[in-house]
Amino acid sequence: KCEGGAPVGCDSSFCPAENPPYPAWDIYSSHPTDPNKFCQCDWGVAVEMTCPPGLWFNMNAQPGPACDYPENLTPQKSVSRH
């Protein structure tokens, strides 16, 4: 999907310039257009990641965000720090 001629993907605006210290070093966001993908911050840049086939990214999974079966998901759009 394109917006204004540019591909729509991960937005780095939610990523801090430096990675937080362990154990809270992972910062995730849902992908804006594809439930099979998600965004993970790495030193100020949101990197597009892909779940294995048949799984979607679940921000609400416990104990933390994870790739999950679609039937376990509810509508979501947020950022998570783990």
Tab-separated table of N, CA, C and O in Angstrom, residues 31 42 76:
chain	number	residue	atom	x	y	z
A	31	HIS	N	2.316	-3.033	12.795
A	31	HIS	CA	2.547	-2.525	11.444
A	31	HIS	C	1.281	-1.789	11.005
A	31	HIS	O	0.174	-2.233	11.304
A	42	ASP	N	15.249	-0.122	16.891
A	42	ASP	CA	16.667	-0.424	17.050
A	42	ASP	C	17.445	0.875	16.849
A	42	ASP	O	17.603	1.342	15.733
A	76	GLN	N	-6.224	-3.541	17.554
A	76	GLN	CA	-5.193	-2.897	18.358
A	76	GLN	C	-4.349	-1.977	17.509
A	76	GLN	O	-4.186	-2.175	16.330
